Amino acid sequence: MDGFGFIAWIIIGIVAGWLAEKIMKRDHGLLTNLVVGVAGALIGGFLANNLLGVDAAGNWIVGVIVATIGAVVLLFLLGLVKRRA
């Protein structure tokens, strides 16, 4: 996701975090959505690049989709850890 600037990262992070929150039926705030979305973008970008060979850099739609998938994976894994603790 090198093709995006700082503001784009924030916007994509908020949108991806919000979408992941709705998909996973969670209730978080704006800041948590941002953090989950940006972390999801890193996870999703890594997975998309290494497993699928897809580069999401510079394409908003693909960037949001990849970040949302990564955020859903992150929320799923956090849910598993939370249940075990």
A tleap script that builds the chain and sets N, CA, C and O, in Angstrom:
source leaprc.protein.ff14SB
mol = sequence {
  NMET ASP GLY PHE GLY PHE ILE ALA TRP ILE
  ILE ILE GLY ILE VAL ALA GLY TRP LEU ALA
  GLU LYS ILE MET LYS ARG ASP HIE GLY LEU
  LEU THR ASN LEU VAL VAL GLY VAL ALA GLY
  ALA LEU ILE GLY GLY PHE LEU ALA ASN ASN
  LEU LEU GLY VAL ASP ALA ALA GLY ASN TRP
  ILE VAL GLY VAL ILE VAL ALA THR ILE GLY
  ALA VAL VAL LEU LEU PHE LEU LEU GLY LEU
  VAL LYS ARG ARG CALA
}
set mol.1.N position { 0.821 -1.190 0.000 }
set mol.1.CA position { 0.000 0.000 0.000 }
set mol.1.C position { 0.862 1.250 0.000 }
set mol.1.O position { 0.483 2.271 0.574 }
set mol.2.N position { 1.991 1.175 -0.625 }
set mol.2.CA position { 2.903 2.308 -0.661 }
set mol.2.C position { 2.353 3.471 -1.466 }
set mol.2.O position { 2.782 4.606 -1.255 }
set mol.3.N position { 1.424 3.237 -2.376 }
set mol.3.CA position { 0.923 4.266 -3.264 }
set mol.3.C position { -0.007 5.269 -2.610 }
set mol.3.O position { -0.377 6.259 -3.240 }
set mol.4.N position { -0.394 5.040 -1.366 }
set mol.4.CA position { -1.303 5.929 -0.667 }
set mol.4.C position { -0.545 6.871 0.243 }
set mol.4.O position { 0.494 6.513 0.798 }
set mol.5.N position { -1.069 8.082 0.396 }
set mol.5.CA position { -0.501 9.036 1.324 }
set mol.5.C position { -1.065 8.835 2.718 }
set mol.5.O position { -1.887 7.947 2.946 }
set mol.6.N position { -0.620 9.659 3.638 }
set mol.6.CA position { -1.019 9.545 5.036 }
set mol.6.C position { -2.525 9.713 5.218 }
set mol.6.O position { -3.151 8.939 5.942 }
set mol.7.N position { -3.105 10.710 4.572 }
set mol.7.CA position { -4.545 10.956 4.686 }
set mol.7.C position { -5.328 9.784 4.108 }
set mol.7.O position { -6.350 9.390 4.668 }
set mol.8.N position { -4.866 9.227 3.003 }
set mol.8.CA position { -5.540 8.071 2.402 }
set mol.8.C position { -5.507 6.874 3.346 }
set mol.8.O position { -6.493 6.143 3.452 }
set mol.9.N position { -4.387 6.667 4.029 }
set mol.9.CA position { -4.289 5.580 5.010 }
set mol.9.C position { -5.335 5.750 6.093 }
set mol.9.O position { -5.975 4.779 6.496 }
set mol.10.N position { -5.516 6.975 6.571 }
set mol.10.CA position { -6.502 7.231 7.631 }
set mol.10.C position { -7.913 6.950 7.119 }
set mol.10.O position { -8.697 6.281 7.792 }
set mol.11.N position { -8.235 7.458 5.935 }
set mol.11.CA position { -9.574 7.252 5.380 }
set mol.11.C position { -9.836 5.771 5.128 }
set mol.11.O position { -10.887 5.253 5.506 }
set mol.12.N position { -8.896 5.094 4.498 }
set mol.12.CA position { -9.057 3.663 4.230 }
set mol.12.C position { -9.137 2.888 5.542 }
set mol.12.O position { -9.924 1.948 5.655 }
set mol.13.N position { -8.338 3.266 6.527 }
set mol.13.CA position { -8.367 2.603 7.827 }
set mol.13.C position { -9.709 2.737 8.518 }
set mol.13.O position { -10.228 1.765 9.067 }
set mol.14.N position { -10.278 3.942 8.495 }
set mol.14.CA position { -11.584 4.149 9.130 }
set mol.14.C position { -12.659 3.352 8.408 }
set mol.14.O position { -13.470 2.682 9.048 }
set mol.15.N position { -12.673 3.416 7.087 }
set mol.15.CA position { -13.691 2.693 6.309 }
set mol.15.C position { -13.542 1.182 6.510 }
set mol.15.O position { -14.528 0.487 6.753 }
set mol.16.N position { -12.327 0.682 6.409 }
set mol.16.CA position { -12.094 -0.757 6.562 }
set mol.16.C position { -12.422 -1.219 7.980 }
set mol.16.O position { -13.020 -2.280 8.162 }
set mol.17.N position { -12.040 -0.439 8.976 }
set mol.17.CA position { -12.356 -0.785 10.364 }
set mol.17.C position { -13.852 -0.795 10.612 }
set mol.17.O position { -14.367 -1.676 11.301 }
set mol.18.N position { -14.554 0.187 10.048 }
set mol.18.CA position { -16.005 0.259 10.207 }
set mol.18.C position { -16.683 -0.929 9.519 }
set mol.18.O position { -17.589 -1.543 10.083 }
set mol.19.N position { -16.237 -1.251 8.289 }
set mol.19.CA position { -16.812 -2.389 7.572 }
set mol.19.C position { -16.548 -3.701 8.320 }
set mol.19.O position { -17.442 -4.539 8.436 }
set mol.20.N position { -15.339 -3.877 8.818 }
set mol.20.CA position { -15.001 -5.090 9.569 }
set mol.20.C position { -15.830 -5.178 10.845 }
set mol.20.O position { -16.269 -6.260 11.235 }
set mol.21.N position { -16.041 -4.038 11.491 }
set mol.21.CA position { -16.865 -3.995 12.696 }
set mol.21.C position { -18.290 -4.472 12.391 }
set mol.21.O position { -18.866 -5.239 13.163 }
set mol.22.N position { -18.852 -4.023 11.276 }
set mol.22.CA position { -20.201 -4.420 10.893 }
set mol.22.C position { -20.250 -5.894 10.497 }
set mol.22.O position { -21.188 -6.603 10.861 }
set mol.23.N position { -19.247 -6.357 9.753 }
set mol.23.CA position { -19.201 -7.754 9.321 }
set mol.23.C position { -19.098 -8.682 10.525 }
set mol.23.O position { -19.769 -9.713 10.576 }
set mol.24.N position { -18.263 -8.322 11.489 }
set mol.24.CA position { -18.038 -9.156 12.666 }
set mol.24.C position { -19.041 -8.887 13.785 }
set mol.24.O position { -18.962 -9.509 14.844 }
set mol.25.N position { -19.980 -7.974 13.564 }
set mol.25.CA position { -21.008 -7.616 14.549 }
set mol.25.C position { -20.408 -7.203 15.890 }
set mol.25.O position { -20.772 -7.720 16.946 }
set mol.26.N position { -19.487 -6.264 15.812 }
set mol.26.CA position { -18.846 -5.699 17.000 }
set mol.26.C position { -19.280 -4.250 17.157 }
set mol.26.O position { -19.913 -3.685 16.265 }
set mol.27.N position { -18.945 -3.661 18.271 }
set mol.27.CA position { -19.302 -2.265 18.504 }
set mol.27.C position { -18.086 -1.540 19.073 }
set mol.27.O position { -17.798 -1.633 20.266 }
set mol.28.N position { -17.375 -0.815 18.207 }
set mol.28.CA position { -16.185 -0.066 18.597 }
set mol.28.C position { -16.374 1.400 18.248 }
set mol.28.O position { -17.348 1.779 17.598 }
set mol.29.N position { -15.448 2.197 18.680 }
set mol.29.CA position { -15.484 3.616 18.351 }
set mol.29.C position { -14.646 3.935 17.122 }
set mol.29.O position { -14.033 3.053 16.522 }
set mol.30.N position { -14.631 5.211 16.760 }
set mol.30.CA position { -13.934 5.674 15.570 }
set mol.30.C position { -12.427 5.405 15.652 }
set mol.30.O position { -11.830 4.940 14.681 }
set mol.31.N position { -11.817 5.690 16.789 }
set mol.31.CA position { -10.379 5.490 16.944 }
set mol.31.C position { -10.016 4.002 16.839 }
set mol.31.O position { -9.026 3.644 16.201 }
set mol.32.N position { -10.816 3.149 17.462 }
set mol.32.CA position { -10.564 1.707 17.371 }
set mol.32.C position { -10.728 1.226 15.942 }
set mol.32.O position { -9.948 0.399 15.470 }
set mol.33.N position { -11.746 1.743 15.241 }
set mol.33.CA position { -11.930 1.384 13.835 }
set mol.33.C position { -10.718 1.786 13.008 }
set mol.33.O position { -10.287 1.041 12.128 }
set mol.34.N position { -10.167 2.963 13.288 }
set mol.34.CA position { -8.976 3.426 12.574 }
set mol.34.C position { -7.803 2.487 12.817 }
set mol.34.O position { -7.130 2.075 11.873 }
set mol.35.N position { -7.561 2.153 14.061 }
set mol.35.CA position { -6.429 1.286 14.407 }
set mol.35.C position { -6.616 -0.108 13.797 }
set mol.35.O position { -5.687 -0.666 13.213 }
set mol.36.N position { -7.816 -0.658 13.937 }
set mol.36.CA position { -8.096 -1.985 13.378 }
set mol.36.C position { -7.984 -1.945 11.854 }
set mol.36.O position { -7.456 -2.876 11.247 }
set mol.37.N position { -8.478 -0.875 11.237 }
set mol.37.CA position { -8.423 -0.758 9.781 }
set mol.37.C position { -7.014 -0.631 9.249 }
set mol.37.O position { -6.674 -1.264 8.250 }
set mol.38.N position { -6.185 0.175 9.894 }
set mol.38.CA position { -4.795 0.335 9.442 }
set mol.38.C position { -4.015 -0.954 9.688 }
set mol.38.O position { -3.240 -1.380 8.831 }
set mol.39.N position { -4.212 -1.576 10.845 }
set mol.39.CA position { -3.558 -2.866 11.096 }
set mol.39.C position { -4.061 -3.909 10.105 }
set mol.39.O position { -3.295 -4.742 9.619 }
set mol.40.N position { -5.357 -3.851 9.813 }
set mol.40.CA position { -5.934 -4.761 8.827 }
set mol.40.C position { -5.362 -4.529 7.442 }
set mol.40.O position { -5.178 -5.474 6.675 }
set mol.41.N position { -5.079 -3.271 7.117 }
set mol.41.CA position { -4.460 -2.957 5.825 }
set mol.41.C position { -3.076 -3.590 5.723 }
set mol.41.O position { -2.698 -4.105 4.671 }
set mol.42.N position { -2.335 -3.549 6.808 }
set mol.42.CA position { -1.008 -4.179 6.813 }
set mol.42.C position { -1.124 -5.696 6.673 }
set mol.42.O position { -0.406 -6.312 5.886 }
set mol.43.N position { -2.030 -6.287 7.439 }
set mol.43.CA position { -2.231 -7.738 7.370 }
set mol.43.C position { -2.766 -8.138 5.994 }
set mol.43.O position { -2.240 -9.048 5.353 }
set mol.44.N position { -3.818 -7.447 5.551 }
set mol.44.CA position { -4.420 -7.760 4.257 }
set mol.44.C position { -3.462 -7.540 3.107 }
set mol.44.O position { -3.429 -8.333 2.166 }
set mol.45.N position { -2.679 -6.470 3.169 }
set mol.45.CA position { -1.691 -6.196 2.131 }
set mol.45.C position { -0.630 -7.276 2.073 }
set mol.45.O position { -0.215 -7.698 0.994 }
set mol.46.N position { -0.198 -7.718 3.237 }
set mol.46.CA position { 0.792 -8.791 3.298 }
set mol.46.C position { 0.223 -10.080 2.703 }
set mol.46.O position { 0.874 -10.739 1.893 }
set mol.47.N position { -1.004 -10.432 3.115 }
set mol.47.CA position { -1.624 -11.658 2.618 }
set mol.47.C position { -1.895 -11.585 1.111 }
set mol.47.O position { -1.616 -12.530 0.372 }
set mol.48.N position { -2.439 -10.458 0.673 }
set mol.48.CA position { -2.762 -10.312 -0.753 }
set mol.48.C position { -1.506 -10.352 -1.614 }
set mol.48.O position { -1.494 -10.964 -2.682 }
set mol.49.N position { -0.461 -9.701 -1.148 }
set mol.49.CA position { 0.779 -9.631 -1.913 }
set mol.49.C position { 1.491 -10.975 -1.952 }
set mol.49.O position { 1.961 -11.399 -3.008 }
set mol.50.N position { 1.572 -11.645 -0.812 }
set mol.50.CA position { 2.346 -12.888 -0.734 }
set mol.50.C position { 1.570 -14.119 -1.162 }
set mol.50.O position { 2.152 -15.044 -1.728 }
set mol.51.N position { 0.269 -14.155 -0.906 }
set mol.51.CA position { -0.506 -15.347 -1.259 }
set mol.51.C position { -1.151 -15.252 -2.637 }
set mol.51.O position { -1.208 -16.239 -3.371 }
set mol.52.N position { -1.638 -14.055 -2.987 }
set mol.52.CA position { -2.371 -13.904 -4.240 }
set mol.52.C position { -1.602 -13.156 -5.317 }
set mol.52.O position { -1.980 -13.193 -6.488 }
set mol.53.N position { -0.544 -12.489 -4.936 }
set mol.53.CA position { 0.217 -11.695 -5.887 }
set mol.53.C position { -0.504 -10.423 -6.307 }
set mol.53.O position { -0.208 -9.869 -7.366 }
set mol.54.N position { -1.444 -9.952 -5.496 }
set mol.54.CA position { -2.228 -8.751 -5.797 }
set mol.54.C position { -1.576 -7.556 -5.116 }
set mol.54.O position { -1.258 -7.613 -3.928 }
set mol.55.N position { -1.375 -6.476 -5.864 }
set mol.55.CA position { -0.818 -5.248 -5.300 }
set mol.55.C position { -1.941 -4.223 -5.186 }
set mol.55.O position { -2.512 -3.809 -6.194 }
set mol.56.N position { -2.257 -3.812 -3.955 }
set mol.56.CA position { -3.373 -2.888 -3.720 }
set mol.56.C position { -2.927 -1.435 -3.740 }
set mol.56.O position { -3.748 -0.547 -3.512 }
set mol.57.N position { -1.679 -1.169 -3.999 }
set mol.57.CA position { -1.152 0.196 -3.932 }
set mol.57.C position { -1.769 1.066 -5.022 }
set mol.57.O position { -1.754 0.716 -6.203 }
set mol.58.N position { -2.309 2.200 -4.603 }
set mol.58.CA position { -2.806 3.188 -5.549 }
set mol.58.C position { -4.230 2.989 -6.008 }
set mol.58.O position { -4.764 3.862 -6.693 }
set mol.59.N position { -4.870 1.899 -5.672 }
set mol.59.CA position { -6.247 1.638 -6.071 }
set mol.59.C position { -7.126 1.648 -4.824 }
set mol.59.O position { -7.036 0.755 -3.981 }
set mol.60.N position { -7.968 2.656 -4.718 }
set mol.60.CA position { -8.790 2.841 -3.517 }
set mol.60.C position { -9.702 1.654 -3.241 }
set mol.60.O position { -9.781 1.185 -2.106 }
set mol.61.N position { -10.385 1.167 -4.259 }
set mol.61.CA position { -11.359 0.088 -4.052 }
set mol.61.C position { -10.665 -1.190 -3.593 }
set mol.61.O position { -11.087 -1.825 -2.626 }
set mol.62.N position { -9.603 -1.556 -4.291 }
set mol.62.CA position { -8.856 -2.751 -3.896 }
set mol.62.C position { -8.237 -2.542 -2.517 }
set mol.62.O position { -8.200 -3.467 -1.705 }
set mol.63.N position { -7.755 -1.339 -2.252 }
set mol.63.CA position { -7.176 -1.033 -0.943 }
set mol.63.C position { -8.172 -1.214 0.187 }
set mol.63.O position { -7.838 -1.787 1.224 }
set mol.64.N position { -9.395 -0.732 -0.003 }
set mol.64.CA position { -10.428 -0.872 1.033 }
set mol.64.C position { -10.810 -2.336 1.197 }
set mol.64.O position { -10.994 -2.802 2.322 }
set mol.65.N position { -10.932 -3.066 0.097 }
set mol.65.CA position { -11.292 -4.490 0.180 }
set mol.65.C position { -10.210 -5.278 0.906 }
set mol.65.O position { -10.506 -6.073 1.798 }
set mol.66.N position { -8.961 -5.056 0.523 }
set mol.66.CA position { -7.837 -5.760 1.153 }
set mol.66.C position { -7.729 -5.388 2.626 }
set mol.66.O position { -7.515 -6.263 3.466 }
set mol.67.N position { -7.871 -4.112 2.954 }
set mol.67.CA position { -7.798 -3.669 4.346 }
set mol.67.C position { -8.950 -4.236 5.163 }
set mol.67.O position { -8.761 -4.610 6.321 }
set mol.68.N position { -10.139 -4.304 4.577 }
set mol.68.CA position { -11.298 -4.854 5.290 }
set mol.68.C position { -11.108 -6.337 5.575 }
set mol.68.O position { -11.400 -6.804 6.676 }
set mol.69.N position { -10.622 -7.072 4.591 }
set mol.69.CA position { -10.367 -8.503 4.803 }
set mol.69.C position { -9.327 -8.694 5.908 }
set mol.69.O position { -9.487 -9.556 6.772 }
set mol.70.N position { -8.272 -7.898 5.880 }
set mol.70.CA position { -7.258 -7.971 6.929 }
set mol.70.C position { -7.814 -7.605 8.291 }
set mol.70.O position { -7.450 -8.221 9.293 }
set mol.71.N position { -8.701 -6.601 8.344 }
set mol.71.CA position { -9.302 -6.186 9.614 }
set mol.71.C position { -10.237 -7.263 10.152 }
set mol.71.O position { -10.295 -7.489 11.361 }
set mol.72.N position { -10.970 -7.929 9.259 }
set mol.72.CA position { -11.839 -9.031 9.690 }
set mol.72.C position { -10.996 -10.165 10.259 }
set mol.72.O position { -11.344 -10.740 11.291 }
set mol.73.N position { -9.897 -10.489 9.600 }
set mol.73.CA position { -8.985 -11.525 10.114 }
set mol.73.C position { -8.452 -11.119 11.480 }
set mol.73.O position { -8.399 -11.941 12.395 }
set mol.74.N position { -8.061 -9.868 11.622 }
set mol.74.CA position { -7.546 -9.377 12.908 }
set mol.74.C position { -8.607 -9.484 13.997 }
set mol.74.O position { -8.315 -9.982 15.085 }
set mol.75.N position { -9.831 -9.031 13.735 }
set mol.75.CA position { -10.898 -9.110 14.736 }
set mol.75.C position { -11.233 -10.558 15.080 }
set mol.75.O position { -11.520 -10.871 16.236 }
set mol.76.N position { -11.200 -11.436 14.090 }
set mol.76.CA position { -11.443 -12.853 14.334 }
set mol.76.C position { -10.384 -13.437 15.267 }
set mol.76.O position { -10.708 -14.129 16.232 }
set mol.77.N position { -9.119 -13.152 14.970 }
set mol.77.CA position { -8.026 -13.663 15.809 }
set mol.77.C position { -8.077 -13.074 17.215 }
set mol.77.O position { -7.840 -13.783 18.193 }
set mol.78.N position { -8.385 -11.783 17.322 }
set mol.78.CA position { -8.512 -11.174 18.647 }
set mol.78.C position { -9.662 -11.787 19.432 }
set mol.78.O position { -9.570 -11.947 20.649 }
set mol.79.N position { -10.742 -12.129 18.740 }
set mol.79.CA position { -11.864 -12.799 19.394 }
set mol.79.C position { -11.488 -14.167 19.929 }
set mol.79.O position { -11.929 -14.561 21.008 }
set mol.80.N position { -10.672 -14.894 19.171 }
set mol.80.CA position { -10.212 -16.207 19.639 }
set mol.80.C position { -9.330 -16.065 20.869 }
set mol.80.O position { -9.466 -16.823 21.829 }
set mol.81.N position { -8.432 -15.099 20.839 }
set mol.81.CA position { -7.534 -14.889 21.980 }
set mol.81.C position { -8.327 -14.458 23.206 }
set mol.81.O position { -8.054 -14.912 24.317 }
set mol.82.N position { -9.293 -13.596 23.009 }
set mol.82.CA position { -10.101 -13.086 24.129 }
set mol.82.C position { -10.905 -14.200 24.778 }
set mol.82.O position { -11.059 -14.216 25.999 }
set mol.83.N position { -11.422 -15.135 23.981 }
set mol.83.CA position { -12.194 -16.246 24.523 }
set mol.83.C position { -11.326 -17.196 25.343 }
set mol.83.O position { -11.774 -17.757 26.343 }
set mol.84.N position { -10.084 -17.366 24.909 }
set mol.84.CA position { -9.190 -18.293 25.614 }
set mol.84.C position { -8.691 -17.711 26.935 }
set mol.84.O position { -8.353 -18.457 27.854 }
set mol.85.N position { -8.645 -16.402 27.028 }
set mol.85.CA position { -8.095 -15.760 28.230 }
set mol.85.C position { -9.081 -15.704 29.360 }
set mol.85.O position { -8.762 -15.193 30.434 }
savepdb mol mol.pdb
quit
